[in-house]
Amino acid sequence: MDVRPCADAGLLFELATLDEVLALAAAVRNADLDGVVDVVPAARSLLLRTVPGTDLRGLRKLVLDLPLDVAATRRAGGTIEIPVVYDGPDLGEVARQTGLTPEEVVAAHTGSEWTVGFGGFAPGFAYLAGGDPRLTVARRPIARTRVPAGSVGLAGEFSGIYPRESPGGWQLIGRTDVVLWDADRDPPALLQPGSRVRFVQVERLSGEPRPPARRAPVIDGPRVLEVLATGAQALVQDLGRPGHAATGVGASGAADRCALRLANRLVANPEDAAAIEVTFGGLAVRAGSDLRAPLLVALTGAPAPATVDGKPVGHNALVRLGPGQTLRLGTPPTGLRTYLAVRGGIDVPPLLGSRATDVLAGFGPTPLQPGTVLPIGPEPDAHPLLDVAPVAPPPADTVTLRAVLGPRADWVHDPASLHGSTWTVSDRSDRVGMRLIGGGLTRCRDEELPSEGMVRGAIQVPPGGEPVLFLADHPVTGGYPVVAVVLDADVDRAAQVRPGQRIRFRLVDEP
């Protein structure tokens, strides 16, 4: 078993087969090891995401000493039958690639027992392995911009079902109406790692698959904020929902966790209380007109100029918002994301224990829009301890981020060139990842890397050579090599870097 570090964010264990991956994942979960916050199985590897500061050398030894029972893991769980109408638009292309007739493709797909390996790009999406090896096919050269929910596809050695409408490049051979993800079900994902799946050909389906649920806030009382304007983007965020990556659910949460924690500390909330994350200013909110007492709020992160009913108010400071008063944010001179915390927290319904919005997965509260009314929770027992926090604003010039060479550094010609180059942040960057332009990083290997778990801070290199630094809403797994990983503390700094701004990486020793 080869072990590759991912900076201070975790460890990647390489194994020979998917069965061994699932057996090790089961052993780690049963051992309940300190510091492990997520167990992410993939095609030939297992990623353990950890709390920063975890003794990774000690964890490595503990995991390597765990006994693996592959046979017991294979016996665990039941078999799930999936009804499929085989009328997909790529059925003929799969027949051409495999040399089979369309009828033989269907027979091969239904004639195998598949195993749920690992989660993918959306809650409920699972990579299914162990099918007929003749069904190994290449992805489409150009991905579709829209794949309907319930589409059944093939890619490489895997089969999968799209739980919701999304872009995708798999070869589509059929469709099903099975509900793969239901937030009110326990567990929410129908397909759990290690479970077995059989596809059953049917002539018709009974209905259409439902998209993942988004629960509407319950307004009960006068403590509310009404959204009047959102600017480029405004989202409800907390510290995220780690622990569910195996079923395709990323941790998500605030892009700049330090700024969120500071905002909550200022108003004496628990540090994981939900707040509003505002991208590039432009937010306007109005306090409920029936408030019995002012709302206590705080703004942190990018220092967007703020007013209450036209009067300037401070940043990193306590602000009182009386009944019917309006708070407006301008454009921050530096930084990208501003956080608005309200004493009591934004009290929208949680999903899997978190109120965070994951924009990649379309999971969690809906992005805020004018007219949205947000309930505010009851005030905590603790009281604020200071009025202003002396915190420096995000820099406007070149930002240096500390990074450690990653598990796939050997996939590029000169990984040290990451350190010696200055990169420009593309305007295509978002909460999923910071896309970088410039530098001299080129790949030396062209083969496809089996999908493996991803961490926040991973620097992934697609075939074109322009790196992507993964941020809060990164995919659970990915198939491009991770050549370096930014230290966890510096990922928060990265979240405040604007498009057009420059960054440099400083390679440091393993933590």
Tab-separated table of N, CA and C in Angstrom, residues 5-10 56-57 401-406 419 484-488 490 505-511:
chain	number	residue	atom	x	y	z
A	5	PRO	N	1.002	11.964	0.942
A	5	PRO	CA	0.409	13.048	1.746
A	5	PRO	C	-0.289	14.090	0.880
A	6	CYS	N	-1.268	14.736	1.472
A	6	CYS	CA	-1.970	15.866	0.849
A	6	CYS	C	-1.818	17.074	1.769
A	7	ALA	N	-0.571	17.576	1.878
A	7	ALA	CA	-0.234	18.683	2.787
A	7	ALA	C	-0.742	18.343	4.180
A	8	ASP	N	-1.411	19.309	4.848
A	8	ASP	CA	-1.965	19.037	6.176
A	8	ASP	C	-3.452	18.714	6.112
A	9	ALA	N	-3.941	18.387	4.897
A	9	ALA	CA	-5.367	18.129	4.723
A	9	ALA	C	-5.725	16.659	4.760
A	10	GLY	N	-4.721	15.749	4.658
A	10	GLY	CA	-5.063	14.336	4.710
A	10	GLY	C	-4.004	13.448	4.098
A	56	LEU	N	-0.165	13.224	11.090
A	56	LEU	CA	-0.355	12.398	9.904
A	56	LEU	C	0.573	11.185	9.894
A	57	ARG	N	1.770	11.333	10.452
A	57	ARG	CA	2.668	10.174	10.508
A	57	ARG	C	2.078	9.082	11.406
A	401	LEU	N	1.039	31.934	-1.370
A	401	LEU	CA	0.373	30.826	-0.699
A	401	LEU	C	1.371	29.689	-0.480
A	402	ARG	N	1.409	29.167	0.736
A	402	ARG	CA	2.292	28.038	1.034
A	402	ARG	C	1.661	26.738	0.537
A	403	ALA	N	2.488	25.892	-0.086
A	403	ALA	CA	1.984	24.634	-0.627
A	403	ALA	C	3.018	23.533	-0.430
A	404	VAL	N	2.528	22.306	-0.403
A	404	VAL	CA	3.365	21.107	-0.311
A	404	VAL	C	3.162	20.315	-1.595
A	405	LEU	N	4.238	19.742	-2.146
A	405	LEU	CA	4.087	18.905	-3.332
A	405	LEU	C	3.052	17.817	-3.066
A	406	GLY	N	2.199	17.574	-4.060
A	406	GLY	CA	1.052	16.697	-3.869
A	406	GLY	C	1.294	15.268	-4.285
A	419	HIS	N	6.523	26.842	-7.976
A	419	HIS	CA	7.100	27.778	-7.015
A	419	HIS	C	7.726	28.982	-7.721
A	484	ALA	N	0.194	19.600	-6.184
A	484	ALA	CA	0.541	20.243	-4.915
A	484	ALA	C	-0.744	20.517	-4.155
A	485	VAL	N	-0.615	20.781	-2.864
A	485	VAL	CA	-1.764	21.106	-2.013
A	485	VAL	C	-1.393	22.299	-1.153
A	486	VAL	N	-2.234	23.332	-1.191
A	486	VAL	CA	-2.021	24.528	-0.378
A	486	VAL	C	-2.364	24.216	1.076
A	487	LEU	N	-1.555	24.700	1.995
A	487	LEU	CA	-1.829	24.480	3.414
A	487	LEU	C	-3.210	25.026	3.769
A	488	ASP	N	-3.866	24.332	4.686
A	488	ASP	CA	-5.268	24.634	4.998
A	488	ASP	C	-5.477	26.096	5.375
A	490	ASP	N	-3.903	28.693	4.446
A	490	ASP	CA	-3.731	29.606	3.320
A	490	ASP	C	-4.853	29.499	2.299
A	505	PHE	N	3.239	30.665	-5.370
A	505	PHE	CA	3.257	29.554	-4.438
A	505	PHE	C	4.659	29.413	-3.848
A	506	ARG	N	4.705	29.183	-2.553
A	506	ARG	CA	5.980	28.918	-1.873
A	506	ARG	C	5.936	27.467	-1.377
A	507	LEU	N	6.746	26.621	-2.001
A	507	LEU	CA	6.757	25.215	-1.625
A	507	LEU	C	7.466	25.047	-0.287
A	508	VAL	N	6.827	24.331	0.614
A	508	VAL	CA	7.378	24.094	1.939
A	508	VAL	C	7.452	22.597	2.171
A	509	ASP	N	8.145	22.197	3.242
A	509	ASP	CA	8.280	20.795	3.573
A	509	ASP	C	6.946	20.243	4.057
A	510	GLU	N	6.840	18.919	4.065
A	510	GLU	CA	5.624	18.282	4.574
A	510	GLU	C	5.384	18.701	6.010
A	511	PRO	N	4.093	18.951	6.378
A	511	PRO	CA	3.795	19.345	7.759
A	511	PRO	C	4.032	18.203	8.731
